[in-house]
PDB file of C-alpha atoms in Angstrom:
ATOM      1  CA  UNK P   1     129.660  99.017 118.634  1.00  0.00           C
ATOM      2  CA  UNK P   2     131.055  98.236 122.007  1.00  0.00           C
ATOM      3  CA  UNK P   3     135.059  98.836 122.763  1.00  0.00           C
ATOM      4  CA  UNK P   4     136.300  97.574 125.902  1.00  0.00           C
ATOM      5  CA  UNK P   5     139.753  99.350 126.072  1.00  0.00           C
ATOM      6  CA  UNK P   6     141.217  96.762 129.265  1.00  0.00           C
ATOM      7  CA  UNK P   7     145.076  95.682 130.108  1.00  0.00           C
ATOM      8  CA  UNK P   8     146.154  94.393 133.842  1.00  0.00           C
ATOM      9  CA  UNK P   9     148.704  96.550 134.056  1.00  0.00           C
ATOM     10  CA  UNK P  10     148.363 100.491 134.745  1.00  0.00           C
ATOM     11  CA  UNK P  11     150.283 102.820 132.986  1.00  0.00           C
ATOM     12  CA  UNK P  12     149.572 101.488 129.601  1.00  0.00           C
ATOM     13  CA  UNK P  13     147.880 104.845 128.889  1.00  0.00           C
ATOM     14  CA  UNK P  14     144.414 102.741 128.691  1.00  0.00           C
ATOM     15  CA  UNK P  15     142.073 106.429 129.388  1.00  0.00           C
ATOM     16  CA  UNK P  16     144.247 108.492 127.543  1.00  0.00           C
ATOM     17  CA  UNK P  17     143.567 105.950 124.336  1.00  0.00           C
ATOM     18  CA  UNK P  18     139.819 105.484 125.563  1.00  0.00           C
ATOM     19  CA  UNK P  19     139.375 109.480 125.302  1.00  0.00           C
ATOM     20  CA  UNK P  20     140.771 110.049 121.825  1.00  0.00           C
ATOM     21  CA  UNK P  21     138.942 106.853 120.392  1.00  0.00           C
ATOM     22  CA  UNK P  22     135.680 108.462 121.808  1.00  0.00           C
ATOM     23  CA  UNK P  23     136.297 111.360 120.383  1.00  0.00           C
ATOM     24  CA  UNK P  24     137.663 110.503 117.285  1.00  0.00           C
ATOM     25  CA  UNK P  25     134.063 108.182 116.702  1.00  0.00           C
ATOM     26  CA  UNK P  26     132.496 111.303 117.773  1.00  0.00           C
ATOM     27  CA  UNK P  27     134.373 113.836 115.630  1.00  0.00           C
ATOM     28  CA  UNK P  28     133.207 111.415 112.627  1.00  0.00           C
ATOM     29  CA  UNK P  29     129.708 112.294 113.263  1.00  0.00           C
ATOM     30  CA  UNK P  30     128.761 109.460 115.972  1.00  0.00           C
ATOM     31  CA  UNK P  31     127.033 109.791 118.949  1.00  0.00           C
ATOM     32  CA  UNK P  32     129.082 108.207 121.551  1.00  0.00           C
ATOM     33  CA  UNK P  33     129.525 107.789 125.040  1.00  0.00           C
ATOM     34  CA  UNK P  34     132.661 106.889 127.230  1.00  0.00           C
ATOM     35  CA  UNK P  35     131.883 104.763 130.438  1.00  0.00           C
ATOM     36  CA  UNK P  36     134.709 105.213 133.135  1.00  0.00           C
ATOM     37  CA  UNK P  37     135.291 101.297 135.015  1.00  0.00           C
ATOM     38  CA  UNK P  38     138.087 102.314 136.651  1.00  0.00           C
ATOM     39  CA  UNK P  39     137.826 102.662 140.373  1.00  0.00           C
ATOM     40  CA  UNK P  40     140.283 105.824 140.049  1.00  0.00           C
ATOM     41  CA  UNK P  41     137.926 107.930 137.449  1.00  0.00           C
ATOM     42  CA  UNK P  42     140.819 108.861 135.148  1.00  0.00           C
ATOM     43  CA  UNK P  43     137.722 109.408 132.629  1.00  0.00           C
ATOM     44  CA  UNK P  44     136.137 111.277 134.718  1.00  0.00           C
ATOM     45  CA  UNK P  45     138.545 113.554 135.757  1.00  0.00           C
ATOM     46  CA  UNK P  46     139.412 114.190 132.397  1.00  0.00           C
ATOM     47  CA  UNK P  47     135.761 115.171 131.709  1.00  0.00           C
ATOM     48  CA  UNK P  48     135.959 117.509 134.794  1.00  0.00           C
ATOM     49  CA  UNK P  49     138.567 119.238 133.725  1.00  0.00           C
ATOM     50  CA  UNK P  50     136.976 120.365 130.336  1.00  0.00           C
ATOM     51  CA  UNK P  51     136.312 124.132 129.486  1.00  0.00           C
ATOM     52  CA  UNK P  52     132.830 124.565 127.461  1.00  0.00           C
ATOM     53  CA  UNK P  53     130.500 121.618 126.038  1.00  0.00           C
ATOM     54  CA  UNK P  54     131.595 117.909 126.311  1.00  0.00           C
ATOM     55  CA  UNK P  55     132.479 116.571 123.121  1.00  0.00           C
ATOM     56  CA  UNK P  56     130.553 113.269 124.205  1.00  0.00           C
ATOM     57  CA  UNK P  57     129.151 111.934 127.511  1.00  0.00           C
ATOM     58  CA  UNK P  58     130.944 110.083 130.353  1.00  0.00           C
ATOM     59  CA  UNK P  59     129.607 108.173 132.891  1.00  0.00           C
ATOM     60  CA  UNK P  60     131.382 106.347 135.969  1.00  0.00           C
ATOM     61  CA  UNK P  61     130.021 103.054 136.269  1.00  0.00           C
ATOM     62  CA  UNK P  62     132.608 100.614 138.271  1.00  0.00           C
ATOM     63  CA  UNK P  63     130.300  98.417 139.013  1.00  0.00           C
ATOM     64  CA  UNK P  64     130.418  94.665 137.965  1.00  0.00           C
ATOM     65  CA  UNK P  65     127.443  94.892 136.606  1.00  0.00           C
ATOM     66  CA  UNK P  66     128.221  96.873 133.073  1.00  0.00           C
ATOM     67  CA  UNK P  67     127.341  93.325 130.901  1.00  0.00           C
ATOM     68  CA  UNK P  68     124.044  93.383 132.370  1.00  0.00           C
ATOM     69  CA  UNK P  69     122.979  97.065 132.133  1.00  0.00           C
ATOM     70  CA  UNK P  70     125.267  98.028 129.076  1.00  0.00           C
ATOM     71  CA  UNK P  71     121.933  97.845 126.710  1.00  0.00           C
ATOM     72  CA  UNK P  72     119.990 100.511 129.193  1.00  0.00           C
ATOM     73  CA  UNK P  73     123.438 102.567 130.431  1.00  0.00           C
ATOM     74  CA  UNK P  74     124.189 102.947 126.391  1.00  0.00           C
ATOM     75  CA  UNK P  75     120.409 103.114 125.065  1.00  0.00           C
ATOM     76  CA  UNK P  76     120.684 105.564 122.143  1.00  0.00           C
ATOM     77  CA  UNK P  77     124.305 105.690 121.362  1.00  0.00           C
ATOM     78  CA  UNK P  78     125.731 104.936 117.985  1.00  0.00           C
ATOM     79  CA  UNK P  79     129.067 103.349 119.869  1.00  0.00           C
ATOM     80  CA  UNK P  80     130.563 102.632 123.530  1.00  0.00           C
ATOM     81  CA  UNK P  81     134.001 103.139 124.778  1.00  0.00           C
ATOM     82  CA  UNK P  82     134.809 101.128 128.673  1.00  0.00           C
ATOM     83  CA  UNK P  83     137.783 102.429 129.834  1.00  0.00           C
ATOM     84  CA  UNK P  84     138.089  99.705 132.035  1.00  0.00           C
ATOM     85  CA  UNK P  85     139.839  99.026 135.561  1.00  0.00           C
ATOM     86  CA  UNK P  86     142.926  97.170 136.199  1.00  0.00           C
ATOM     87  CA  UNK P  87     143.926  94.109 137.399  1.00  0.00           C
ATOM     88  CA  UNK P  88     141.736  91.096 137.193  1.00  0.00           C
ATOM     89  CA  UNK P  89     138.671  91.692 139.141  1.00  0.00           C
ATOM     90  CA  UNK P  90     134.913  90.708 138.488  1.00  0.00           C
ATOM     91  CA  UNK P  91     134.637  94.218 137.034  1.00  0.00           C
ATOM     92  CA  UNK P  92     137.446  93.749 134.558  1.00  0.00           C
ATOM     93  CA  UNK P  93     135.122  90.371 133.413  1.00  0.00           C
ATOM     94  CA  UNK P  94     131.980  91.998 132.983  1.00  0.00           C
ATOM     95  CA  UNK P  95     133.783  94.935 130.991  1.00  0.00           C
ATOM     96  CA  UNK P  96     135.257  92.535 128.613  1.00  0.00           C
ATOM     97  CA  UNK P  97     131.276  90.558 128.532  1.00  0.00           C
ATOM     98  CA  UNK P  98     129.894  94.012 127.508  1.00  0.00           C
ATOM     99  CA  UNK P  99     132.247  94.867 124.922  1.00  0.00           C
ATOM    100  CA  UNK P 100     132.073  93.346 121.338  1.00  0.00           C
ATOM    101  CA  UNK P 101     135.990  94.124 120.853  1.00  0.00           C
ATOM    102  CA  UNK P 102     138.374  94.230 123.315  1.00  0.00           C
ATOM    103  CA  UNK P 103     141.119  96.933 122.830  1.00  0.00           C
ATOM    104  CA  UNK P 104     144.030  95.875 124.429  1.00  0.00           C
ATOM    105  CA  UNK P 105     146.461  98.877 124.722  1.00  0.00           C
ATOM    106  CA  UNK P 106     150.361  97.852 124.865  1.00  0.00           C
ATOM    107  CA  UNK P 107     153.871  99.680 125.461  1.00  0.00           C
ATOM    108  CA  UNK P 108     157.020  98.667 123.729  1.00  0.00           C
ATOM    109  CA  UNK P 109     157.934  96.963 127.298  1.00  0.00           C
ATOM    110  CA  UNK P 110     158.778  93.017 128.217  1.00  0.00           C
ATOM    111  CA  UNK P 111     156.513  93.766 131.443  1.00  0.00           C
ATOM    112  CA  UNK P 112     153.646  95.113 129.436  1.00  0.00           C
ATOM    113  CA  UNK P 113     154.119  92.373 127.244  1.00  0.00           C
ATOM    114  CA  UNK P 114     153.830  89.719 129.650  1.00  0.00           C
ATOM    115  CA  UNK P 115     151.317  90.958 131.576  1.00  0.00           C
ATOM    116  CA  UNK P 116     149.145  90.925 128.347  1.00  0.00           C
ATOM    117  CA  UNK P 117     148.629  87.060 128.981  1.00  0.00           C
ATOM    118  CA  UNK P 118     146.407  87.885 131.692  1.00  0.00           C
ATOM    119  CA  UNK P 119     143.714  89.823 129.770  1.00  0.00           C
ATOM    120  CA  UNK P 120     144.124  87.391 127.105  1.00  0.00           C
ATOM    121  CA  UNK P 121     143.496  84.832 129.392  1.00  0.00           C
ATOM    122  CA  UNK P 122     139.896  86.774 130.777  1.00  0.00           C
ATOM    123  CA  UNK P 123     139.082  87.374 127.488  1.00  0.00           C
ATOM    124  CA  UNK P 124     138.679  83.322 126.421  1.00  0.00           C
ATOM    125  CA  UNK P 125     137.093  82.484 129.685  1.00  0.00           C
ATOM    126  CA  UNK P 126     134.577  85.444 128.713  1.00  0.00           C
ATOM    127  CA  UNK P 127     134.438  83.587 125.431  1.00  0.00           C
ATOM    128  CA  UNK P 128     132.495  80.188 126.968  1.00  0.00           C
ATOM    129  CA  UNK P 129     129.736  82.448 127.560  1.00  0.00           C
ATOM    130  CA  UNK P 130     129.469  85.234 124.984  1.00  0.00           C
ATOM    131  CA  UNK P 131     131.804  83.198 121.829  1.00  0.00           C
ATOM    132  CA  UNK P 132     131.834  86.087 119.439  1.00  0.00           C
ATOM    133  CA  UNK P 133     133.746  88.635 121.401  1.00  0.00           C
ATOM    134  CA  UNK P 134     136.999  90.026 119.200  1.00  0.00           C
ATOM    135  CA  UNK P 135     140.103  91.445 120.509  1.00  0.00           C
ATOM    136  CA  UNK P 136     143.013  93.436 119.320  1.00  0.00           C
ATOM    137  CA  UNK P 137     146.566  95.113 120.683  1.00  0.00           C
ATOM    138  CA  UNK P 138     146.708  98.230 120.065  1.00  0.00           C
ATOM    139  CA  UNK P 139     150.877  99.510 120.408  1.00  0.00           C
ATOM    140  CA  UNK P 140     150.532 102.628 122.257  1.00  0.00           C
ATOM    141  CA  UNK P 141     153.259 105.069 123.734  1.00  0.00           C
ATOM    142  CA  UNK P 142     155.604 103.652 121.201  1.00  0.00           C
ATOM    143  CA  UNK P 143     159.257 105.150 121.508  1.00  0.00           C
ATOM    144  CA  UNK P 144     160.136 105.400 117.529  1.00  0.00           C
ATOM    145  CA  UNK P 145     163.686 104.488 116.147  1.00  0.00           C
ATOM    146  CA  UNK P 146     164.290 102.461 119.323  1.00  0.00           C
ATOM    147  CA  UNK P 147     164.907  97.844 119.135  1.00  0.00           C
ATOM    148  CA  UNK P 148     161.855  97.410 121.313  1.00  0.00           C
ATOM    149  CA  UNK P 149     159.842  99.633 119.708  1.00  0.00           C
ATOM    150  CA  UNK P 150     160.413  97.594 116.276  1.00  0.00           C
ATOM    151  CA  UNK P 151     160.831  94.365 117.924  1.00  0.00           C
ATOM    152  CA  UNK P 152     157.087  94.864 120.232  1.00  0.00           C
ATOM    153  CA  UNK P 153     154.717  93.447 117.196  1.00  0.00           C
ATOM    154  CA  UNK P 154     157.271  90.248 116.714  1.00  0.00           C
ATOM    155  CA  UNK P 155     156.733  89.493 120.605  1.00  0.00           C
ATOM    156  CA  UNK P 156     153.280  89.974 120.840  1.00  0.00           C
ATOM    157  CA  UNK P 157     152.744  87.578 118.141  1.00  0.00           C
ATOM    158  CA  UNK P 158     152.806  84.780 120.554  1.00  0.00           C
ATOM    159  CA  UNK P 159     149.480  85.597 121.689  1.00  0.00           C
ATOM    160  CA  UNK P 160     146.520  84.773 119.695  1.00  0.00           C
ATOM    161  CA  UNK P 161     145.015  88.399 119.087  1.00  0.00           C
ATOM    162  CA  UNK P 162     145.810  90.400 115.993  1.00  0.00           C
ATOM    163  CA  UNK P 163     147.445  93.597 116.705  1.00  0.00           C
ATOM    164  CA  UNK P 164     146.113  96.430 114.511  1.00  0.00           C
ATOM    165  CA  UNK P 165     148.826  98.286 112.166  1.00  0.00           C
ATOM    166  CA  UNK P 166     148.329 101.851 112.988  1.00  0.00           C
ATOM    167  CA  UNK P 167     150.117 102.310 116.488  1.00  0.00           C
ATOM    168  CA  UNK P 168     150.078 105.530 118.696  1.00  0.00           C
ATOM    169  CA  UNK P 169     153.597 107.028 119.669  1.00  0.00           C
ATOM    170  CA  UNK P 170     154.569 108.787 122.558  1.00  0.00           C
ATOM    171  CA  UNK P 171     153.711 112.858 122.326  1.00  0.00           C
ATOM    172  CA  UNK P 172     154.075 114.966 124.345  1.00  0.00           C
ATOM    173  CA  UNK P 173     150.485 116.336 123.006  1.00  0.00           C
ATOM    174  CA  UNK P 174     148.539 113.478 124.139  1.00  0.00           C
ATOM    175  CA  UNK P 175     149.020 114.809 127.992  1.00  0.00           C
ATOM    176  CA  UNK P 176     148.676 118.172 127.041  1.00  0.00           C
ATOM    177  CA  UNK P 177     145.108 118.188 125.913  1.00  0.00           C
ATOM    178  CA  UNK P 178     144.299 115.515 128.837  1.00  0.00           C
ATOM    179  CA  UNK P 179     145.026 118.475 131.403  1.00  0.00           C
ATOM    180  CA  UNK P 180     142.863 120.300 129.810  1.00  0.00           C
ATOM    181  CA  UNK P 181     140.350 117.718 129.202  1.00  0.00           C
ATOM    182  CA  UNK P 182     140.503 118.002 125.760  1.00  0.00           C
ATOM    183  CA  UNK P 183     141.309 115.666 123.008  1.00  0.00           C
ATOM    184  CA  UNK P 184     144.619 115.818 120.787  1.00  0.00           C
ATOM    185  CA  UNK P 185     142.308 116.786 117.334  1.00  0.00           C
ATOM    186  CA  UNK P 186     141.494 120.158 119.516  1.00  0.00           C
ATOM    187  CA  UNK P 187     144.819 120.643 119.973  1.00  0.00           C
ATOM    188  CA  UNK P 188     146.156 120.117 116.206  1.00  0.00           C
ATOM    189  CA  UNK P 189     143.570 118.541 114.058  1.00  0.00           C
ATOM    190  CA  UNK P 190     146.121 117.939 111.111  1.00  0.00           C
ATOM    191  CA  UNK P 191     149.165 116.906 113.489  1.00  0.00           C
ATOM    192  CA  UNK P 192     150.860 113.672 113.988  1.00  0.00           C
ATOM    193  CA  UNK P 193     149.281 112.413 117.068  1.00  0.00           C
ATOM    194  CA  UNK P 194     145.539 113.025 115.878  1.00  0.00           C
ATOM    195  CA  UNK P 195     146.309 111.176 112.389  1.00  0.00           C
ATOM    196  CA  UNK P 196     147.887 108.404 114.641  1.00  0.00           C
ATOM    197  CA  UNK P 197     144.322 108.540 116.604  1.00  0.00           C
ATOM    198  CA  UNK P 198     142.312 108.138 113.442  1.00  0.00           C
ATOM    199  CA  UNK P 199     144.301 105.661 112.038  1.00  0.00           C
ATOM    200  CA  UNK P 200     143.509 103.475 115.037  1.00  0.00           C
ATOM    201  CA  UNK P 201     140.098 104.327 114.832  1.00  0.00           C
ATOM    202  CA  UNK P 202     139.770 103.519 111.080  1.00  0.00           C
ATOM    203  CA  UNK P 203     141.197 100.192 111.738  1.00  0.00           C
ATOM    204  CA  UNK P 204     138.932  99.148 114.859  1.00  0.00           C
ATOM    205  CA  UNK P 205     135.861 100.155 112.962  1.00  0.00           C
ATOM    206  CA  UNK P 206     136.877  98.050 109.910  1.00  0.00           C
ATOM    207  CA  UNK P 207     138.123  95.145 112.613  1.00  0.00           C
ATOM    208  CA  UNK P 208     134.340  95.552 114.041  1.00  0.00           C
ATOM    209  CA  UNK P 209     132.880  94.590 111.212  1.00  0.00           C
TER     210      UNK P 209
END
């Protein structure tokens, strides 16, 4: 399985849900690897940053070329995370063109909100050529007991994407394994924040199908 994890807007904490997904497939027993699309190499920072043995493999490939040479970059692999670049770009198009579901990760924010149209919008031009490409929201960074954290799913329900049930909430966890490049299951494997992760996982694999 493919996951393109893609929103036009930075800040959405698109690696940081890219890393945990990868490892969460990988903690499950699947061989996985994480391709970095963003210009910046948040991925691949992360990676560098990483005492010991990788958990799973990372490669930077921001080239627009991913949908072409996804079947040769991810030969061998039981699943593929993009952490793809922002803004629309021919690289954001051939991410989503690889991917078989598009992860679309959202804050509780009107901006994040609106700027979700855009992605939505690559994602059915993407679907003239390649028609049986999914997509979901995934609520990340979500603020609990707080109006627009409640009121997020109700406004995203304009768009025509599902948005998955199990939602990630902002930890303080989640950036302190990323500075160490680690995941947040290394960190506390029966915490809050890694049940949140598997959750999300659970539902994207059972989406997939």
């Amino acid at each position: 399985m493919i996951f393109g994890v893609l929103n036009q807007k930075g800040g959405v904490g698109k690696t940081t849900l890219s890393v945990n997904l990868a490892a969460s497939l990988t903690r499950a027993g699947a061989r996985v690897l994480l391709i970095d699309a963003d210009p910046q190499g948040s991925a691949l920072d992360w990676a560098a940053a990483r005492e010991g043995d990788p958990l799973f493999s990372v490669a930077g490939f921001p080239r627009p070329s991913i949908h072409k040479e996804i079947g040769q970059i991810g030969h061998g692999y039981d699943h593929i995370v993009i952490d793809g670049p922002p803004r629309v770009t021919d690289l954001a198009r051939s991410a989503i063109m690889a991917a078989d579901i598009v992860v679309i990760p959202v804050q509780p924010s009107p901006y994040d909100i609106w700027a979700a149209e855009e992605v939505v919008k690559l994602i059915e031009e993407a679907r003239i050529y390649k028609e049986n490409i999914k997509s979901v929201f995934v609520i990340n960074r979500k603020i609990t007991n707080t109006a627009i954290g409640r009121d997020v799913r109700e406004a995203l329900a304009a768009y025509p994407v599902p948005v998955l049930q199990a939602v990630i909430t902002q930890r303080v966890i989640f950036a302190e394994a990323a500075a160490h490049g680690q995941a947040v299951f290394e960190l506390d494997a029966n915490g809050p924040a890694t049940a949140e992760v598997e959750a999300v996982a659970t539902e994207l694999m059972g989406y997939a199908q």
